[in-house]
PDB file of C-alpha atoms in Angstrom:
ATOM      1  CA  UNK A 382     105.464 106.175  80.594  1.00 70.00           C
ATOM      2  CA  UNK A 383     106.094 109.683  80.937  1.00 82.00           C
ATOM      3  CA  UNK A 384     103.512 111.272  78.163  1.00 93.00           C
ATOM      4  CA  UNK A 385     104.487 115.056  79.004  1.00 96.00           C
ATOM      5  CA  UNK A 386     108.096 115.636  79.083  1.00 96.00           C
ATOM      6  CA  UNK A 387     109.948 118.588  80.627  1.00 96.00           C
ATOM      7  CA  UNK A 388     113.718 117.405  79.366  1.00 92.00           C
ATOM      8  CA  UNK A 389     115.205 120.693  81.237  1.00 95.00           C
ATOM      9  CA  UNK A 390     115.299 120.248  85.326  1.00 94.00           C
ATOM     10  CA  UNK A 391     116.437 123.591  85.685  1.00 96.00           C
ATOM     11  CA  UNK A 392     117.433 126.966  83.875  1.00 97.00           C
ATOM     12  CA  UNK A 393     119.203 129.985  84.597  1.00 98.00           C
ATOM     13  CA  UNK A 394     118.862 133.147  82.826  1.00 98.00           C
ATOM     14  CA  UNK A 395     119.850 137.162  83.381  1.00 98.00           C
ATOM     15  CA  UNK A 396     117.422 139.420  84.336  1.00 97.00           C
ATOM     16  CA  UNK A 397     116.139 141.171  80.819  1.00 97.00           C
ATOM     17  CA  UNK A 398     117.135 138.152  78.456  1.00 98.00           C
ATOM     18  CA  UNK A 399     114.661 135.741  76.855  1.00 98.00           C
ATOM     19  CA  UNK A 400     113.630 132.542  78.859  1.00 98.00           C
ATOM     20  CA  UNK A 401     112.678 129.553  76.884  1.00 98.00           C
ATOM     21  CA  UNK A 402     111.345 126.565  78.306  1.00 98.00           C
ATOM     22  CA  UNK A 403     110.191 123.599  76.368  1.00 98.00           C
ATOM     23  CA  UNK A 404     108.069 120.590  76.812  1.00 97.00           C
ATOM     24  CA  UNK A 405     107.489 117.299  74.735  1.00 97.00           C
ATOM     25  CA  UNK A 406     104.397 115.166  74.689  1.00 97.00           C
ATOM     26  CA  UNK A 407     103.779 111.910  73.105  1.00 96.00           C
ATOM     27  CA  UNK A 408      99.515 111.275  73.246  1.00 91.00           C
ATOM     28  CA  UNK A 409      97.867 113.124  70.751  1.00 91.00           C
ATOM     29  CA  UNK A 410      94.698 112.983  72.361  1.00 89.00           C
ATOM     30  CA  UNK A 411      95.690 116.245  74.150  1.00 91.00           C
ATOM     31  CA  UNK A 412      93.764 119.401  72.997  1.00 87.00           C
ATOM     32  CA  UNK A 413      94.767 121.859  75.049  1.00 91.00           C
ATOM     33  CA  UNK A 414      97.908 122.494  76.808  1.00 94.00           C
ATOM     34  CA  UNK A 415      99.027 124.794  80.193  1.00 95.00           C
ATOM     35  CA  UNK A 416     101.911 126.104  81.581  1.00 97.00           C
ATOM     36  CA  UNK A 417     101.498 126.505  85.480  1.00 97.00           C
ATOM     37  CA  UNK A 418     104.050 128.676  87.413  1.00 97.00           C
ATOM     38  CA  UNK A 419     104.841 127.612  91.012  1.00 94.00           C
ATOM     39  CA  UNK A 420     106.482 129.094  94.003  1.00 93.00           C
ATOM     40  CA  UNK A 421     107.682 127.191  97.106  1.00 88.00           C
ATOM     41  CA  UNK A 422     105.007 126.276  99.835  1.00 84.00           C
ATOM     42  CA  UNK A 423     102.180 127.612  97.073  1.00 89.00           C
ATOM     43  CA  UNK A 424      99.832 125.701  94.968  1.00 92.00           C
ATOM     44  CA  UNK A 425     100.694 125.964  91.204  1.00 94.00           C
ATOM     45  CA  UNK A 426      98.708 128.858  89.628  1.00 95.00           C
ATOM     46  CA  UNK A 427      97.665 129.269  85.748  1.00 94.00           C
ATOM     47  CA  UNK A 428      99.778 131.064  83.680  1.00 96.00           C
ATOM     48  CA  UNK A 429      99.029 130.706  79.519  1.00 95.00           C
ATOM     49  CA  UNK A 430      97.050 128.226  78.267  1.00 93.00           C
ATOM     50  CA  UNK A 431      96.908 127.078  73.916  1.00 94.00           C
ATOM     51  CA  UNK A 432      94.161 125.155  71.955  1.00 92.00           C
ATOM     52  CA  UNK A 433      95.362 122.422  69.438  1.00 92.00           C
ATOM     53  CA  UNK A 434      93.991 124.524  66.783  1.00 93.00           C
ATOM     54  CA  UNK A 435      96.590 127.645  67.447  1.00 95.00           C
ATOM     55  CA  UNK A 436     100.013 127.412  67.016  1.00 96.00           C
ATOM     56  CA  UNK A 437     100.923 131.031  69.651  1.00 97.00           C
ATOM     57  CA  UNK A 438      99.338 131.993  72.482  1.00 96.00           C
ATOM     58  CA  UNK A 439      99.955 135.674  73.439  1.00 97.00           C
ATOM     59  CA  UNK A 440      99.497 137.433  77.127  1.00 96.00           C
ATOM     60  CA  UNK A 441     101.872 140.283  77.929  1.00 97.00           C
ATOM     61  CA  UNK A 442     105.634 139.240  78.642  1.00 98.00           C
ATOM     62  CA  UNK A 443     104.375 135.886  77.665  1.00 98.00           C
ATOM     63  CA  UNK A 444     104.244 133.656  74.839  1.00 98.00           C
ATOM     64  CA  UNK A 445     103.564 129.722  74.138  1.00 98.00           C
ATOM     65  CA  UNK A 446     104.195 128.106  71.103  1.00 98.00           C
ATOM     66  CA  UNK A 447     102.898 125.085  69.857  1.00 97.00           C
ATOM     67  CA  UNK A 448     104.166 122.761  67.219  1.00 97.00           C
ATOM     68  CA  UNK A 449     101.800 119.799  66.844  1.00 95.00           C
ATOM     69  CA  UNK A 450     103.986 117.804  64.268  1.00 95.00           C
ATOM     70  CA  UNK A 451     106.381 117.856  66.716  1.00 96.00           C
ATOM     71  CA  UNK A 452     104.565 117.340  69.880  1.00 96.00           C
ATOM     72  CA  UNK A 453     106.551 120.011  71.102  1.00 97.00           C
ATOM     73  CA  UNK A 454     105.829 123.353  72.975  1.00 97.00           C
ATOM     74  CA  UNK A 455     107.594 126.325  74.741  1.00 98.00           C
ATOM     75  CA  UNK A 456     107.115 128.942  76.843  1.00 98.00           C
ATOM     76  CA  UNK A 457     109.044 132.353  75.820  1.00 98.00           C
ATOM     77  CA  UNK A 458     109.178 135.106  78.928  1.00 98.00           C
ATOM     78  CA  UNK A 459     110.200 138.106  77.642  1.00 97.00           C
ATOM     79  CA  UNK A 460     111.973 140.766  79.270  1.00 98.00           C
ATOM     80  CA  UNK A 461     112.801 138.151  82.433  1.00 98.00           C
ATOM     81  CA  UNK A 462     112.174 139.258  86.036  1.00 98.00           C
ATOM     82  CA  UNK A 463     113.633 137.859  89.008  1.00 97.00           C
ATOM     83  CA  UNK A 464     109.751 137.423  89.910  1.00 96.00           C
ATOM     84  CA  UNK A 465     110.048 135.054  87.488  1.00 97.00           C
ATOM     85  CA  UNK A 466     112.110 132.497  89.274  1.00 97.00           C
ATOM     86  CA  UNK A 467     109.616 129.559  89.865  1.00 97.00           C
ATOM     87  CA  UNK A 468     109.263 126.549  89.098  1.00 96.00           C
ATOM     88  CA  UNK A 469     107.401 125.801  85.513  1.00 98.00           C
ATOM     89  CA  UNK A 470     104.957 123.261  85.189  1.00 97.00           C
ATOM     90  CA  UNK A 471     103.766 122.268  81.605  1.00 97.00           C
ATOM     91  CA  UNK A 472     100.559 120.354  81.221  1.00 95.00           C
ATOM     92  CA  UNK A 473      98.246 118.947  78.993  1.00 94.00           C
ATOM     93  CA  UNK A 474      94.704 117.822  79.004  1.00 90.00           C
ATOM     94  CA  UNK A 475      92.610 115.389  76.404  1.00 85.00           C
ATOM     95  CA  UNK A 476      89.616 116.942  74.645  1.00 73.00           C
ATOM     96  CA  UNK A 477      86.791 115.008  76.277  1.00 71.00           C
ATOM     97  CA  UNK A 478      88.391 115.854  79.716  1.00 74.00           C
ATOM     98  CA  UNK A 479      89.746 118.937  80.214  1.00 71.00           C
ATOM     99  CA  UNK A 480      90.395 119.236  83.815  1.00 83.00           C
ATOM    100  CA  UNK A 481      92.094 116.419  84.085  1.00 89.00           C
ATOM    101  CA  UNK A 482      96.077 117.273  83.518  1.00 92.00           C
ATOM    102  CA  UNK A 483      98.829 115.201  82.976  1.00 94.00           C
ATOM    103  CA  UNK A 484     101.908 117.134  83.957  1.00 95.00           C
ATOM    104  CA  UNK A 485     105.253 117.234  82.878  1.00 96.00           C
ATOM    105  CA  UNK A 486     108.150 116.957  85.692  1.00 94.00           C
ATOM    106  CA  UNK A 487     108.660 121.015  85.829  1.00 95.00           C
ATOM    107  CA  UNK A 488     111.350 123.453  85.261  1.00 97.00           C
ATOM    108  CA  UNK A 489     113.564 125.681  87.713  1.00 97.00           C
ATOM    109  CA  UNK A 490     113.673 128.519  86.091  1.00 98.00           C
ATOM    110  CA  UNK A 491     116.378 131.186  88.125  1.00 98.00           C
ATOM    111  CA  UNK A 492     116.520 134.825  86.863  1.00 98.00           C
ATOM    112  CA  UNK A 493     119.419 136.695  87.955  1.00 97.00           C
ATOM    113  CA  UNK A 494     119.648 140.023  88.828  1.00 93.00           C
TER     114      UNK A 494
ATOM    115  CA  UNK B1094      87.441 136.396  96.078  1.00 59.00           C
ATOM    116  CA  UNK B1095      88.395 133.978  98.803  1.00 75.00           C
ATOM    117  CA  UNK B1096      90.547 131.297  97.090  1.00 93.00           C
ATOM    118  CA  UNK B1097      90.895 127.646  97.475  1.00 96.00           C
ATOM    119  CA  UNK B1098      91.045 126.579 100.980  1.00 97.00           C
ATOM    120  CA  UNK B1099      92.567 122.970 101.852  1.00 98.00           C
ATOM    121  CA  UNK B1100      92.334 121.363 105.698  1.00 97.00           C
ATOM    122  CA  UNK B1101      94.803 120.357 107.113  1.00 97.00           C
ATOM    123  CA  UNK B1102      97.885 122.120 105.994  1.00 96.00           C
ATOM    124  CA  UNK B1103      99.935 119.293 107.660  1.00 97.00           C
ATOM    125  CA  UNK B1104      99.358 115.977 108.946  1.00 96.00           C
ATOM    126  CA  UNK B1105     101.464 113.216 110.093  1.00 98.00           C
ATOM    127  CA  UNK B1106     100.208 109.371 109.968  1.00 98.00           C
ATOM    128  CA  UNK B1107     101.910 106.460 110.384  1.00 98.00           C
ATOM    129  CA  UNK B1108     101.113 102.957 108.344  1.00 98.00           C
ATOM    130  CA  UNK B1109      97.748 101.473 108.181  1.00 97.00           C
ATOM    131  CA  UNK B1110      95.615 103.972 109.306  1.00 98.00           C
ATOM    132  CA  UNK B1111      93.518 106.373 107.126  1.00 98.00           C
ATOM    133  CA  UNK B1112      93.153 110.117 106.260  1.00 98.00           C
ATOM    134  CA  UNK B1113      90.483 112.982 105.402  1.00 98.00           C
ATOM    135  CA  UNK B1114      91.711 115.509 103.855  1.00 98.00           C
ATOM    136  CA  UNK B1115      89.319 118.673 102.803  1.00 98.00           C
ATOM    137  CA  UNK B1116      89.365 121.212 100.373  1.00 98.00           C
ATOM    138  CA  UNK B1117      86.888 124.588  99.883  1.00 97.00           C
ATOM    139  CA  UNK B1118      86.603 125.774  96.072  1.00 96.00           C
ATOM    140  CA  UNK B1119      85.951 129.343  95.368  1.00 95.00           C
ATOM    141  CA  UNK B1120      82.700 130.315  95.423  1.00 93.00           C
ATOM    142  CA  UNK B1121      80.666 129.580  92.507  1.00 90.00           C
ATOM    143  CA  UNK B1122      82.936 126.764  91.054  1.00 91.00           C
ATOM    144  CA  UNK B1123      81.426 123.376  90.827  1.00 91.00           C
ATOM    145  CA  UNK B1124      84.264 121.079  89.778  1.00 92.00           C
ATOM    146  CA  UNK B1125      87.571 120.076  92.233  1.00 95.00           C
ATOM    147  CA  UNK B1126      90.128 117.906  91.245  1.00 95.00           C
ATOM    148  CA  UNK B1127      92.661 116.764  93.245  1.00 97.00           C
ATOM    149  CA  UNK B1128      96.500 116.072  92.687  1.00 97.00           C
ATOM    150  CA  UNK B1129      99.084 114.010  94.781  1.00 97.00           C
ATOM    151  CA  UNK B1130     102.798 115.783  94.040  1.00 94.00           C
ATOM    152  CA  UNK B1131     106.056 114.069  94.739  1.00 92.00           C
ATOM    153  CA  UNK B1132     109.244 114.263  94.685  1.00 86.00           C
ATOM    154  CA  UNK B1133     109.431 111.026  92.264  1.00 82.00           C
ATOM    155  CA  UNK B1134     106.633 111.298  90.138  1.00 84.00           C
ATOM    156  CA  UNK B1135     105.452 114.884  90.399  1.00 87.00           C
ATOM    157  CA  UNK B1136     101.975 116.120  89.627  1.00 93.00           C
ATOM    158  CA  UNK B1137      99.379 113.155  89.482  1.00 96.00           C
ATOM    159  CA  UNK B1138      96.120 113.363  88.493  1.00 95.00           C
ATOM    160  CA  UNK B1139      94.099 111.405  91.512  1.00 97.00           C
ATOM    161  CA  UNK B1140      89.956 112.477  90.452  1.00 94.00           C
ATOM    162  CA  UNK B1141      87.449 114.957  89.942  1.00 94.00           C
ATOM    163  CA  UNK B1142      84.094 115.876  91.044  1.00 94.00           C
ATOM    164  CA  UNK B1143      81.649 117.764  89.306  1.00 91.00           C
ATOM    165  CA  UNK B1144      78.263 118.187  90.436  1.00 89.00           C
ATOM    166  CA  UNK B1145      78.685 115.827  93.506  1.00 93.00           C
ATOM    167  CA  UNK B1146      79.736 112.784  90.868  1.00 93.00           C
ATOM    168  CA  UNK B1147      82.688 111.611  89.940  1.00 93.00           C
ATOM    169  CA  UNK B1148      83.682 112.738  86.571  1.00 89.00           C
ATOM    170  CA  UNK B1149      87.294 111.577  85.703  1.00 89.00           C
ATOM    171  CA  UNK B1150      89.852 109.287  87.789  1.00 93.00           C
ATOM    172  CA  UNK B1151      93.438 108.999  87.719  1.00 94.00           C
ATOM    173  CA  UNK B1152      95.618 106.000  87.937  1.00 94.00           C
ATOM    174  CA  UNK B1153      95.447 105.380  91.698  1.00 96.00           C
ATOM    175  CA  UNK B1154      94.123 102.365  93.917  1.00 96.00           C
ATOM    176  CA  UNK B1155      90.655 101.714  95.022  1.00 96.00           C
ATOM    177  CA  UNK B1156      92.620 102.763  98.666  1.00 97.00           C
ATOM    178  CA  UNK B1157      92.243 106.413  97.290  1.00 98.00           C
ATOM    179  CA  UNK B1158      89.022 108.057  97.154  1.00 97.00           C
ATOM    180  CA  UNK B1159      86.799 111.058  97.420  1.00 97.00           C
ATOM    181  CA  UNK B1160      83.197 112.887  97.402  1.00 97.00           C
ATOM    182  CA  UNK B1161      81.647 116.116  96.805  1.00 97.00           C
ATOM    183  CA  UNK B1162      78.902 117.813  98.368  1.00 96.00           C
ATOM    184  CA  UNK B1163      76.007 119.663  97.459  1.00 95.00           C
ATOM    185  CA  UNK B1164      77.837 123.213  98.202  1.00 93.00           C
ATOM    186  CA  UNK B1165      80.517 121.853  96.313  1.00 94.00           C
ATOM    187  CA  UNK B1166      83.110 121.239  98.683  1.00 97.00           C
ATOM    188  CA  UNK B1167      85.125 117.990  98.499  1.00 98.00           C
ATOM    189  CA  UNK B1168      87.101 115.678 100.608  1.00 98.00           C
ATOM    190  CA  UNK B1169      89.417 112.887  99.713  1.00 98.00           C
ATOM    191  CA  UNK B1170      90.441 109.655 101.643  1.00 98.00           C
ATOM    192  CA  UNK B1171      93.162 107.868 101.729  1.00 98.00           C
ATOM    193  CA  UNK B1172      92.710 103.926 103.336  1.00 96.00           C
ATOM    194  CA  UNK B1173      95.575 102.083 104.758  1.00 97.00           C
ATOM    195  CA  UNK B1174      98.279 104.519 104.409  1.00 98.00           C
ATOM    196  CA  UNK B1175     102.079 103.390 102.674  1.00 97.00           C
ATOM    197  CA  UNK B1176     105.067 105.042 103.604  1.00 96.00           C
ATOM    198  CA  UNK B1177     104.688 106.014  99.872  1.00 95.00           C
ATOM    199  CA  UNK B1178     101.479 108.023  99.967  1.00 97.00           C
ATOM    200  CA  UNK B1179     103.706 110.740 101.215  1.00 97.00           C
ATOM    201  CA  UNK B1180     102.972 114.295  99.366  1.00 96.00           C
ATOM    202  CA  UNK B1181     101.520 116.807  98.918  1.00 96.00           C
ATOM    203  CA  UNK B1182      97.966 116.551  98.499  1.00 97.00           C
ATOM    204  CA  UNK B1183      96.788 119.383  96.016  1.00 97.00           C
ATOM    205  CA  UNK B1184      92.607 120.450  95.463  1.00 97.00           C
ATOM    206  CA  UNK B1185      91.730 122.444  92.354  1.00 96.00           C
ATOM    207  CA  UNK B1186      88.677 123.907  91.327  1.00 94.00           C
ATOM    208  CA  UNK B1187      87.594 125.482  88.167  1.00 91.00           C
ATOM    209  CA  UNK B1188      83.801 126.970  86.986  1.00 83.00           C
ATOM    210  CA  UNK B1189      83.584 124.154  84.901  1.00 70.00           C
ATOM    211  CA  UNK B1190      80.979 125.469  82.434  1.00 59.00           C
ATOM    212  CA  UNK B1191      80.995 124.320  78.764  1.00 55.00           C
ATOM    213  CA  UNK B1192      84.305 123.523  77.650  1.00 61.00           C
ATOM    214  CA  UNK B1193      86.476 122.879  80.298  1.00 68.00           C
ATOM    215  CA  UNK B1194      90.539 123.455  79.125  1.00 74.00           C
ATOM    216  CA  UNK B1195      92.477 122.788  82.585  1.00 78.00           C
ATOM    217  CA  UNK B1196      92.418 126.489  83.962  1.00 87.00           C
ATOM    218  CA  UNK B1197      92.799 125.115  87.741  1.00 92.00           C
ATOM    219  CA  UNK B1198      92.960 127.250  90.984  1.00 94.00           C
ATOM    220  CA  UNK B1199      94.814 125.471  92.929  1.00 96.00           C
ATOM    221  CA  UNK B1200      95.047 125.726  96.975  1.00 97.00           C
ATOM    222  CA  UNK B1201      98.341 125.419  99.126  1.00 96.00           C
ATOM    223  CA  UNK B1202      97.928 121.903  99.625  1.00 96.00           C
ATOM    224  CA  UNK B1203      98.062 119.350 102.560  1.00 97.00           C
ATOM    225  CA  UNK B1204     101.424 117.853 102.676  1.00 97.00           C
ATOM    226  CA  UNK B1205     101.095 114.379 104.478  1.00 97.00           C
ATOM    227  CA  UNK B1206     103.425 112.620 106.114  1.00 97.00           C
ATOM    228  CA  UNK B1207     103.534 108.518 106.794  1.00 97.00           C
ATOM    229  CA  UNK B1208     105.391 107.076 109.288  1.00 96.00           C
TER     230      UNK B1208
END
């Protein structure tokens, strides 16, 4: 029982365009929720992070939104870089236990030069 | 600001015998968690320690298991290895002060191997 979903294996975007990746979860005991960005033979490393209790999450060239009715959020990367190919990991953690992350299966994302 | 530091990068075991595996937080961070990533079910949560107790546990057999020491530093142990405890074996530490919300460093890992 997969309780965060990443639906999209991989993406593949031009360099300057908007990337959009989304994730689904189902257990509404999560309170906050991650996006991790990792490169091959490196450990994942913290990108943008949102509360339950915001619905957009701001930092730079990115942006996560979060629609709780939904169980549903994204990640927007705006302009995109080919620095930005990596894969995406979105995560989620309960309220009384925040370190411990379920993940969702990732995201390829490719930007093209 | 040395990062997280995980012994041994690589390590190949074949079935029924055990492994340690290590991991180093940054300085000044009390809790490590530790992942097992694979190809089939990604990013697991396996435990964490906090203040040399166990503080949360992931779905994983009694074969798995781990500690933390007083400077923080952690191991984990893996009993009578499967072919399927292959993958990579990932430590994360965070400050861990009041109100933790999942902001891992995360080390390179310790991809294991069972023959």
């Amino acid at each position: 029982d997969q309780q965060v979903k990443q639906n999209s294996p991989s993406l593949s975007v031009q360099e300057g365009r908007i990337s959009i990746l989304n994730c689904d979860y189902t257990n509404s005991m999560f309170d906050y929720f991650l996006w991790y960005k990792k490169y091959p033979a490196e450990g994942p490393t913290f990108l943008i992070s949102i509360s339950s209790i915001k619905d957009k999450n701001e930092d730079g060239r990115f942006t996560v939104f979060l629609n709780k009715s939904a169980k549903h959020l994204s990640l927007h990367i705006v302009p995109s870089q080919p620095g930005d190919s990596a894969v995406y990991f979105c995560a989620a953690s309960p309220n009384n236990a925040g370190n411990m992350l379920t993940f969702g299966g990732g995201t390829r994302l490719m930007v093209k030069p | 600001k040395a990062g997280v530091t995980q012994t041994p990068r690589y390590l190949i075991k074949t079935r029924g015998q055990q492994v340690t595996l290590s991991c180093s937080p940054i300085s000044g961070h009390r809790s490590v968690s530790w992942y097992q990533q694979t190809p089939g079910q990604g990013l697991q949560f396996l435990f964490e320690y906090f203040s040399e107790t166990q503080r949360n546990k992931g779905n994983f057999p009694g074969r798995f298991s781990g500690r933390q020491f007083s400077n923080s530093r952690s191991e984990m142990n893996v009993s009578t290895l499967e072919l399927g405890d292959s993958a990579l074996y990932l430590c994360a530490s965070s400050f861990s002060g009041t109100g933790d919300t999942g902001e891992l460093f995360f080390g390179e890992g310790s991809r294991l191997t069972v023959l």
